[in-house]
mmCIF file of N, CA and C in Angstrom:
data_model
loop_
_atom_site.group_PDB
_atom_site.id
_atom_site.type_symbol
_atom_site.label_atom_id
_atom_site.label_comp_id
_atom_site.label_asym_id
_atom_site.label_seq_id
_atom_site.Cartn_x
_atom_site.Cartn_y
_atom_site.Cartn_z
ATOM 1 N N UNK A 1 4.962 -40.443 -27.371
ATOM 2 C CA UNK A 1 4.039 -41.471 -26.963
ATOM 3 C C UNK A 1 4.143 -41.618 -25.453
ATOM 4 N N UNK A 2 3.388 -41.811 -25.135
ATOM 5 C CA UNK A 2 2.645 -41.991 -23.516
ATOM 6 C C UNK A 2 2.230 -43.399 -23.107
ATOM 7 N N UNK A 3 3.657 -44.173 -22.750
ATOM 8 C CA UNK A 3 2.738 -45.639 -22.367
ATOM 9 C C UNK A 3 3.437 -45.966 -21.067
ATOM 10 N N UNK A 4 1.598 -45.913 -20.135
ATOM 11 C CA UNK A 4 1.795 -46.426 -18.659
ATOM 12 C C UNK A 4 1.355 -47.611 -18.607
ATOM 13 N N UNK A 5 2.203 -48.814 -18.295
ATOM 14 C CA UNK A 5 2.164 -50.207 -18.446
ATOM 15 C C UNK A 5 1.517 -50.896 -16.886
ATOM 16 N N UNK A 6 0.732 -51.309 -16.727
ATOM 17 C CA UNK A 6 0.435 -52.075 -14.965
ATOM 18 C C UNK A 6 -0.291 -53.180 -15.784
ATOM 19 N N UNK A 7 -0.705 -53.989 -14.549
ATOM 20 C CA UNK A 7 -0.736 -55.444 -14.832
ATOM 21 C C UNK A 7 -2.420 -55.035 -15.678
ATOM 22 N N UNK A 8 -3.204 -54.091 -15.586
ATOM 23 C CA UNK A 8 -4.436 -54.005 -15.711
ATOM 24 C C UNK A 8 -4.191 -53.548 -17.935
ATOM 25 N N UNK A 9 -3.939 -52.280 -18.007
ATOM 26 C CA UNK A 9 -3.550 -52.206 -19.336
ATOM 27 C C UNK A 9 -2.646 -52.786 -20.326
ATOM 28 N N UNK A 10 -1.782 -53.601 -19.428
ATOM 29 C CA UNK A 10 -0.310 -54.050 -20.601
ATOM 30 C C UNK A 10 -1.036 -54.747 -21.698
ATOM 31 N N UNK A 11 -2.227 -54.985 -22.196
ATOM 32 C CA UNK A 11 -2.636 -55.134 -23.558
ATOM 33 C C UNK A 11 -2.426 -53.966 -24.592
ATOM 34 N N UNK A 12 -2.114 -52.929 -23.854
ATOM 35 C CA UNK A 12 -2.694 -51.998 -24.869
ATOM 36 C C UNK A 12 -0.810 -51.982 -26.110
ATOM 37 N N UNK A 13 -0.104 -52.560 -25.554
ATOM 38 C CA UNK A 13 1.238 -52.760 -26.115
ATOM 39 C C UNK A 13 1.477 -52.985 -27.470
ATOM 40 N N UNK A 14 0.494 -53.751 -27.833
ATOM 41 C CA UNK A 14 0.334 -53.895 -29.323
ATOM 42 C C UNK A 14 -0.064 -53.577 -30.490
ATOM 43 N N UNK A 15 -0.840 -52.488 -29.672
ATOM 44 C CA UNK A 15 -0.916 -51.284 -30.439
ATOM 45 C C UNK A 15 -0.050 -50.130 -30.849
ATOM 46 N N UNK A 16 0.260 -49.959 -29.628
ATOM 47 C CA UNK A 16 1.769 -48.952 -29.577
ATOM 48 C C UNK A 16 2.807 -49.862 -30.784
ATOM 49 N N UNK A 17 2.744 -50.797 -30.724
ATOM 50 C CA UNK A 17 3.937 -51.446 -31.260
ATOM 51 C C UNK A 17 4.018 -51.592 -33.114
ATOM 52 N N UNK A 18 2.522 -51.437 -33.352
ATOM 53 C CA UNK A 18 1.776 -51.748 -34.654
ATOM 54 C C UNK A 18 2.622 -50.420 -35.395
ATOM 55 N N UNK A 19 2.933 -50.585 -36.740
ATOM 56 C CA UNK A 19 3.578 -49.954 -37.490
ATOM 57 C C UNK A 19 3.035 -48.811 -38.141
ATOM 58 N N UNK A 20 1.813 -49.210 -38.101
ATOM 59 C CA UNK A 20 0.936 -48.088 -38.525
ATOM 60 C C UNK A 20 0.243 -47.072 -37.944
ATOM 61 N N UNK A 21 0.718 -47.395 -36.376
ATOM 62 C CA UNK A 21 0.750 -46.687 -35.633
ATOM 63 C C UNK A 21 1.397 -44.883 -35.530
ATOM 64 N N UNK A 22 2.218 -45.248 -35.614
ATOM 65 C CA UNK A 22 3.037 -44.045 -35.800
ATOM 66 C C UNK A 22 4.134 -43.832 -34.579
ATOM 67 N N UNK A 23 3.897 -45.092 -33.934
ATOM 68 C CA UNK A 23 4.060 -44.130 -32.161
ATOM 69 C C UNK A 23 5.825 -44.787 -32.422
ATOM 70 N N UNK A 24 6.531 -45.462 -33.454
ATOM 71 C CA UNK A 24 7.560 -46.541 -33.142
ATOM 72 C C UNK A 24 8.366 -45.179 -33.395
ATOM 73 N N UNK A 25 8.174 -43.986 -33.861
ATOM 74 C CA UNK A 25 8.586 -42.764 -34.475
ATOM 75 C C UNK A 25 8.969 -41.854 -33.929
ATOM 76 N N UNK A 26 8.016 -41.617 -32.512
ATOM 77 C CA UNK A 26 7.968 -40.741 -31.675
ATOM 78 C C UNK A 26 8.435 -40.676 -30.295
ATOM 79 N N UNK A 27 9.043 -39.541 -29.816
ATOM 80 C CA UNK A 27 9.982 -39.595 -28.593
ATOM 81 C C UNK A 27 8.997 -40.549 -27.383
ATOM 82 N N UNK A 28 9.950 -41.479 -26.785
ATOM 83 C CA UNK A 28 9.309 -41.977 -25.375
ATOM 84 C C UNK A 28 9.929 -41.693 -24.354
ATOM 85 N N UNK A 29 9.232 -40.949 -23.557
ATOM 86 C CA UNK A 29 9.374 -40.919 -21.931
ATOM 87 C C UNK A 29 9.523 -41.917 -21.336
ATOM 88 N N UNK A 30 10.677 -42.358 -20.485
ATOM 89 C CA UNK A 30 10.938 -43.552 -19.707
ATOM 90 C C UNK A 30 11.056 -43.379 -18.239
ATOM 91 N N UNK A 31 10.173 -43.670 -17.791
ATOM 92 C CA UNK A 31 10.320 -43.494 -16.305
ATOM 93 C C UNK A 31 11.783 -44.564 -15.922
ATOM 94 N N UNK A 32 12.461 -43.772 -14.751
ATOM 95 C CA UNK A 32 13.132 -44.667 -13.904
ATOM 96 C C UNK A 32 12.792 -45.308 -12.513
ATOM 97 N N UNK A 33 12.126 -46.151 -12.639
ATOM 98 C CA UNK A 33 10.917 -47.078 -11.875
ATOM 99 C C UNK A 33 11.357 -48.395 -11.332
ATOM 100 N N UNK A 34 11.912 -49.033 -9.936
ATOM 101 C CA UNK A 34 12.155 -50.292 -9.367
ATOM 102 C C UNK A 34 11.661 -50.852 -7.965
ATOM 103 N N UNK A 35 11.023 -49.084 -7.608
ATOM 104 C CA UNK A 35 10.386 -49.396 -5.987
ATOM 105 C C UNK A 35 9.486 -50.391 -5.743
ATOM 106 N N UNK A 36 9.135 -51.095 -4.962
ATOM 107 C CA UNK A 36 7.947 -51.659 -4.594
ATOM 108 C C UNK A 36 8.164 -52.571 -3.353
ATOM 109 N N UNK A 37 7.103 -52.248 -2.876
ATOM 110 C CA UNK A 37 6.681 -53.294 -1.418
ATOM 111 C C UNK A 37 7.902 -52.891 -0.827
ATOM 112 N N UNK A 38 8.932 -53.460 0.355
ATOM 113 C CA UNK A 38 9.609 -52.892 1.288
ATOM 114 C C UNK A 38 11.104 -52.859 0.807
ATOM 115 N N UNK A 39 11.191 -53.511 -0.700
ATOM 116 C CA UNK A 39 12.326 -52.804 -1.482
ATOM 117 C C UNK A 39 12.587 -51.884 -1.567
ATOM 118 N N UNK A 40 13.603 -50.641 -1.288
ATOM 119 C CA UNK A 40 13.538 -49.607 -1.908
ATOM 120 C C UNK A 40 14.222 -49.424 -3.285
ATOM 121 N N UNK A 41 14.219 -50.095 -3.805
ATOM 122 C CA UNK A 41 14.617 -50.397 -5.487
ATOM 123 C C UNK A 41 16.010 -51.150 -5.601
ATOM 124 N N UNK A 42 16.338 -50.712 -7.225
ATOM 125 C CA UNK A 42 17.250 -51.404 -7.290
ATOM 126 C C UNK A 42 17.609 -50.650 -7.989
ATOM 127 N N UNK A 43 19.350 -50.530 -7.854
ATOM 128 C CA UNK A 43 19.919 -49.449 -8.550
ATOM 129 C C UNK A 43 20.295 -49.796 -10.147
ATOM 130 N N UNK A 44 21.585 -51.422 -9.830
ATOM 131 C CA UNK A 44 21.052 -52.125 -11.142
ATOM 132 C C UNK A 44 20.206 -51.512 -12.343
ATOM 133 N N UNK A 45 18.774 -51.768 -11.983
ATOM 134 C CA UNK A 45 17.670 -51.625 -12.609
ATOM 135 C C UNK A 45 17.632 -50.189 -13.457
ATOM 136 N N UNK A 46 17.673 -48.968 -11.766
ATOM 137 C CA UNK A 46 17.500 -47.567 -12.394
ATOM 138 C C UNK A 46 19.010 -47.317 -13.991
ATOM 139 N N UNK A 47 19.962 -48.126 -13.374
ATOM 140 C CA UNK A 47 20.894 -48.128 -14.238
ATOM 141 C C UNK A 47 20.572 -48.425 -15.339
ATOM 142 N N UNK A 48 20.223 -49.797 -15.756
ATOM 143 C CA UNK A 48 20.041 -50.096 -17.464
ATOM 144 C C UNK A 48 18.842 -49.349 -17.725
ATOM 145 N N UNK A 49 17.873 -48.627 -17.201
ATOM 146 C CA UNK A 49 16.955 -48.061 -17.609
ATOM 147 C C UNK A 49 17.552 -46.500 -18.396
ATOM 148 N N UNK A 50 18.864 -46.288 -17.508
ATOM 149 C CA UNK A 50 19.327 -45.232 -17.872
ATOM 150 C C UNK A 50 20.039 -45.289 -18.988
ATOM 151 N N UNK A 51 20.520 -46.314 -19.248
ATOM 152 C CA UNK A 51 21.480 -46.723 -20.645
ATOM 153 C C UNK A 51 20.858 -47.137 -21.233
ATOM 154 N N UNK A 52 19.494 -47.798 -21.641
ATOM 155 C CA UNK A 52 18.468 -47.713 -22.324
ATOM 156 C C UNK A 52 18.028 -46.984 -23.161
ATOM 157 N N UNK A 53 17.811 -45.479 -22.171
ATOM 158 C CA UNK A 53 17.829 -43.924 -23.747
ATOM 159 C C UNK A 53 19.037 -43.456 -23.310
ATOM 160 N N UNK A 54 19.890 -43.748 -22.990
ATOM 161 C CA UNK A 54 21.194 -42.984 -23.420
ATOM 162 C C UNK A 54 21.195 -43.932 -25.015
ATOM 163 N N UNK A 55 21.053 -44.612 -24.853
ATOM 164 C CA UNK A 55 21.393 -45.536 -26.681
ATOM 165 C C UNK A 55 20.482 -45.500 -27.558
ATOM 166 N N UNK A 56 19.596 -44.622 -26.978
ATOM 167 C CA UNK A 56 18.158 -44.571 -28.074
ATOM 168 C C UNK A 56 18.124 -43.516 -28.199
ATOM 169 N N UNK A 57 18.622 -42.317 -29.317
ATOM 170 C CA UNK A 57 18.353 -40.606 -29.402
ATOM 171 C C UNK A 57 16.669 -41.008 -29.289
ATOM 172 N N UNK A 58 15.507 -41.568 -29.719
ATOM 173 C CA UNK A 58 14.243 -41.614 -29.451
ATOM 174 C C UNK A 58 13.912 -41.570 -28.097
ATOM 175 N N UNK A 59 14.534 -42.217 -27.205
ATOM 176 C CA UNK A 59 14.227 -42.078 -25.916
ATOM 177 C C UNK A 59 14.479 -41.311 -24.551
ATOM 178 N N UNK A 60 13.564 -40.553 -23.871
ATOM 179 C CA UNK A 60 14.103 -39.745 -22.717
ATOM 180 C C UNK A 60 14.046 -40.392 -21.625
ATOM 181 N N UNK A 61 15.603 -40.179 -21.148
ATOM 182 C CA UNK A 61 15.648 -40.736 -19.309
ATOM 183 C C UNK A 61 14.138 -39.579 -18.683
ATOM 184 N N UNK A 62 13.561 -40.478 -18.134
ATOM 185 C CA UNK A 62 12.772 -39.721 -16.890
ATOM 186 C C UNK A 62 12.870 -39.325 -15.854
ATOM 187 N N UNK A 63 11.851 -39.328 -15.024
ATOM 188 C CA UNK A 63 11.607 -39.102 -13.789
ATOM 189 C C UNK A 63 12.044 -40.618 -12.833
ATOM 190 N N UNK A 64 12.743 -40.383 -12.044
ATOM 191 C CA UNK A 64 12.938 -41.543 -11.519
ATOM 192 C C UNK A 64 11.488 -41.566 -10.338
ATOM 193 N N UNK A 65 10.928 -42.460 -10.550
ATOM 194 C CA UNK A 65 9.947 -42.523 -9.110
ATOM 195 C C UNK A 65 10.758 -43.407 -7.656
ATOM 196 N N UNK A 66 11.450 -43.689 -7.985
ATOM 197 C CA UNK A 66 12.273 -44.707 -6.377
ATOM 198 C C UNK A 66 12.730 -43.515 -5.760
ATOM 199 N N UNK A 67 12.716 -42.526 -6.320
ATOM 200 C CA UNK A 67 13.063 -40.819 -4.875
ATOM 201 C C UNK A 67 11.611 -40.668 -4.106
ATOM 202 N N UNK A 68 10.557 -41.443 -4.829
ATOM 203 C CA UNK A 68 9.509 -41.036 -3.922
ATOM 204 C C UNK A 68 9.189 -42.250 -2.818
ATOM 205 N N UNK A 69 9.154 -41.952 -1.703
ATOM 206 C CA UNK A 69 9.346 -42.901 -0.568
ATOM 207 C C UNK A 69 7.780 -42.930 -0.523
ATOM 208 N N UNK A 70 7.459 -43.752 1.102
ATOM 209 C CA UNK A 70 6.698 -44.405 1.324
ATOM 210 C C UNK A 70 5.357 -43.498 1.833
ATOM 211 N N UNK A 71 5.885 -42.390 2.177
ATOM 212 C CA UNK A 71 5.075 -41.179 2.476
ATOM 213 C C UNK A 71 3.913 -40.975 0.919
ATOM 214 N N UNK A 72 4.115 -41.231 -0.776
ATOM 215 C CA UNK A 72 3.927 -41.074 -1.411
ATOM 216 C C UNK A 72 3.500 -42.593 -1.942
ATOM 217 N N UNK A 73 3.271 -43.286 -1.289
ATOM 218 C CA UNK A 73 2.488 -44.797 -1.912
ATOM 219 C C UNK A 73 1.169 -45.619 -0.779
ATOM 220 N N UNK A 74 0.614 -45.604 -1.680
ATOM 221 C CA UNK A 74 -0.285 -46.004 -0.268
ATOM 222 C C UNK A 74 0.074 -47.497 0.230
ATOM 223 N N UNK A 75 0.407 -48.172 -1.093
ATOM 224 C CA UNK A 75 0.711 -49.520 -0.294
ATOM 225 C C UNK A 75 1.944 -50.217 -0.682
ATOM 226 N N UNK A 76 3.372 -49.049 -0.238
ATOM 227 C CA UNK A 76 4.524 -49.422 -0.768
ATOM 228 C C UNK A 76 4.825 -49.304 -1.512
ATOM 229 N N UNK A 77 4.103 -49.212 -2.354
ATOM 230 C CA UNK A 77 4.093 -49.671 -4.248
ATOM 231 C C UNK A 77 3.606 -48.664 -4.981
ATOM 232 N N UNK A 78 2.216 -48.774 -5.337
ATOM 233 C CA UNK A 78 1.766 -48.126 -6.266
ATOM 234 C C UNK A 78 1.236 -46.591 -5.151
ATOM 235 N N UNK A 79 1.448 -45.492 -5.971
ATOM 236 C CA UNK A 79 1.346 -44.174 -5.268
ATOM 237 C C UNK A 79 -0.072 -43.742 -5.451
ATOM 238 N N UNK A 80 0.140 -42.908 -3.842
ATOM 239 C CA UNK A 80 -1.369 -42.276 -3.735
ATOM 240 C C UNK A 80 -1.599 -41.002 -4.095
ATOM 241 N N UNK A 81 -2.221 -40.401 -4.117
ATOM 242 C CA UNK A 81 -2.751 -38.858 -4.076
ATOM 243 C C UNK A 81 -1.667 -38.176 -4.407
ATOM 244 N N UNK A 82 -0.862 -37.914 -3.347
ATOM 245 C CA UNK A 82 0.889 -37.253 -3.607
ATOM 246 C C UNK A 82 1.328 -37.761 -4.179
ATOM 247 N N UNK A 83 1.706 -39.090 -4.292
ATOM 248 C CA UNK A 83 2.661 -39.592 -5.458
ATOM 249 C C UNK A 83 2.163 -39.290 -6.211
ATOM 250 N N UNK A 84 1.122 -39.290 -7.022
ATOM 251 C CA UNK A 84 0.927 -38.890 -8.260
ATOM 252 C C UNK A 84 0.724 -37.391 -8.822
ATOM 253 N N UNK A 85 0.633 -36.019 -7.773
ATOM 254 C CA UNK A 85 0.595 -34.760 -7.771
ATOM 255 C C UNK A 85 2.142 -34.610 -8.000
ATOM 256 N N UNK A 86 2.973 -35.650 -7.554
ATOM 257 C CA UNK A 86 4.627 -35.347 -7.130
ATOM 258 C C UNK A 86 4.907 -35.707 -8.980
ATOM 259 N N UNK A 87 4.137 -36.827 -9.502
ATOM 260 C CA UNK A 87 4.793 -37.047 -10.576
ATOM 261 C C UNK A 87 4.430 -36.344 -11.569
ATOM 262 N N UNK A 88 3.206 -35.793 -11.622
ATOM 263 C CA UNK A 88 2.450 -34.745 -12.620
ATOM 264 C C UNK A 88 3.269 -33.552 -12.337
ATOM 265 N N UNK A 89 3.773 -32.882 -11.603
ATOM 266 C CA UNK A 89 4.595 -31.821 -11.010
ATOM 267 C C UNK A 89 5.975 -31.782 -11.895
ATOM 268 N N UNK A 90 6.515 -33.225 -12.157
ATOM 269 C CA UNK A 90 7.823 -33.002 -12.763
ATOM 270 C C UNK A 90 7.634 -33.541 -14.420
ATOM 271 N N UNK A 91 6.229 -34.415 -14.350
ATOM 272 C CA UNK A 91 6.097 -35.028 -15.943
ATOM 273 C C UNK A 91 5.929 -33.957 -16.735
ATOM 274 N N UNK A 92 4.745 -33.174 -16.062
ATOM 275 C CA UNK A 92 3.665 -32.305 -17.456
ATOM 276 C C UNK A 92 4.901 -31.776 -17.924
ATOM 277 N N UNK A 93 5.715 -30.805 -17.135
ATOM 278 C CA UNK A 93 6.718 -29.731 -17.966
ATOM 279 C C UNK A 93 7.383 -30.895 -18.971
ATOM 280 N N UNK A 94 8.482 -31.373 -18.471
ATOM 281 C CA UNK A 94 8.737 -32.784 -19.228
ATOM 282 C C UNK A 94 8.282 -32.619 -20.827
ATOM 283 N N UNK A 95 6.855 -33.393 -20.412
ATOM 284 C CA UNK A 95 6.543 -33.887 -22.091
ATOM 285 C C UNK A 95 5.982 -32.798 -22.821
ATOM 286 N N UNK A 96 5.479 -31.555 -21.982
ATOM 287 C CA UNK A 96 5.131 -30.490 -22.501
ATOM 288 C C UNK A 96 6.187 -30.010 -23.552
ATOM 289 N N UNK A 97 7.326 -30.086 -22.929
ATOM 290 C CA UNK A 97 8.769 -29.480 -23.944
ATOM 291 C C UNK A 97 9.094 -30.416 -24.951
ATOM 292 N N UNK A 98 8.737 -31.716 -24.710
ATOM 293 C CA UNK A 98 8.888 -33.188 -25.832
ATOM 294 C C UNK A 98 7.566 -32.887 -26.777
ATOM 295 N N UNK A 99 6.526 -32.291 -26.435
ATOM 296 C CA UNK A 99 5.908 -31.883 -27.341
ATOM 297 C C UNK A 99 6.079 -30.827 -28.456
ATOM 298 N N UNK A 100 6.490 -30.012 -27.703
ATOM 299 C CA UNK A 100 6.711 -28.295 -28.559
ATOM 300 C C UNK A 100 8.370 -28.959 -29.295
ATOM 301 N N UNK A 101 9.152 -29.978 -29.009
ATOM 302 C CA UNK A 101 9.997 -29.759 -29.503
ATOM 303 C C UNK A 101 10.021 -30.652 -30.649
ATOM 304 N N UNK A 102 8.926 -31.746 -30.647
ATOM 305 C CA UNK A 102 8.417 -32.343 -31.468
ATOM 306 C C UNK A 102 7.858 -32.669 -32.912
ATOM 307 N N UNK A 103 6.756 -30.990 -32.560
ATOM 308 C CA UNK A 103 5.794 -30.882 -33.156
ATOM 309 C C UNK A 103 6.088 -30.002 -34.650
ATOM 310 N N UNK A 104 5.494 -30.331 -35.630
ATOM 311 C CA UNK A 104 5.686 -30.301 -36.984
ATOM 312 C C UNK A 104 5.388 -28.797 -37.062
ATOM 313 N N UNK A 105 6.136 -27.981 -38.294
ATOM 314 C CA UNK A 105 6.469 -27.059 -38.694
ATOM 315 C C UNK A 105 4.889 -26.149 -38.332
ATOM 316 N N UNK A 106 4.692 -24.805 -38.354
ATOM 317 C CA UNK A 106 3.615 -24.158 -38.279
ATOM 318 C C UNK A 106 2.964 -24.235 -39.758
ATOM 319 N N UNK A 107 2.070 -24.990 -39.142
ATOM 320 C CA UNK A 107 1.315 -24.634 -41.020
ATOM 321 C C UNK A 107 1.475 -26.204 -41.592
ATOM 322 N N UNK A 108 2.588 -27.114 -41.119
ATOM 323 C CA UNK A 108 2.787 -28.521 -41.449
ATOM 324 C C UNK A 108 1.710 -29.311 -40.947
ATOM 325 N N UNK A 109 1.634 -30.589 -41.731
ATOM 326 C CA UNK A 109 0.678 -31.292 -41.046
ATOM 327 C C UNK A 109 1.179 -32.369 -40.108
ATOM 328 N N UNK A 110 0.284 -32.893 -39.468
ATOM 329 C CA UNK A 110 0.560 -33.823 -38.536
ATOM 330 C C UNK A 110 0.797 -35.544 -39.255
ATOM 331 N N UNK A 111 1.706 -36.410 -38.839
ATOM 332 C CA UNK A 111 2.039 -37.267 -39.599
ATOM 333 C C UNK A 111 2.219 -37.803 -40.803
ATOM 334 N N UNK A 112 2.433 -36.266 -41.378
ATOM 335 C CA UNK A 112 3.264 -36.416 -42.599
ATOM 336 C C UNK A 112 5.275 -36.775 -43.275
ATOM 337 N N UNK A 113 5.590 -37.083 -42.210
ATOM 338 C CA UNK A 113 6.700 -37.127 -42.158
ATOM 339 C C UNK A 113 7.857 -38.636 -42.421
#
């Protein structure tokens, strides 16, 4: 499952969360995420994010985005053009392999399990 949370989508949470969903099942990618505005994060933060899926076999430590500096955000915060070529660069492979390593037997069906 694929959930990018900002102040604009965080509705969509309750869906993800719904049981019939399927998604409570499936590996999550966790970004390690605390940068913003002239903070350069918090380590704290990147920390329990990291012990977070260390305690969840469901969950993968990510990509930390607080390595991407200010060169890569247009306004401190949320990333521009590069930041987001920088994060597609290290995600796709990522979930590409969370996919294939995922994915149900050849010939199996999909959410039968």
């Amino acid at each position: 499952m694929l959930f990018i949370s900002g102040a604009i989508n965080s509705s969509q949470l309750g869906s993800c969360l719904d049981d019939r969903s399927g998604h409570l099942s499936k590996p999550l990618y966790l970004f390690r995420a605390s940068r913003c505005d002239r903070a350069c994060g918090s380590a704290h933060l990147r920390t329990a994010q990291t012990a977070v899926a260390a305690a969840n076999p469901r969950i993968v430590a990510g990509m930390n985005t607080d390595n991407l500096g200010y060169d890569y955000r247009w306004d401190a915060c949320h990333f521009n053009d590069e930041g987001r070529a920088a994060i597609l660069a290290e995600v796709v492979p990522a979930i590409a392999m969370l996919i294939e390593a995922t994915a149900p037997p050849e010939g199996g069906a999909v959410g039968t399990d």
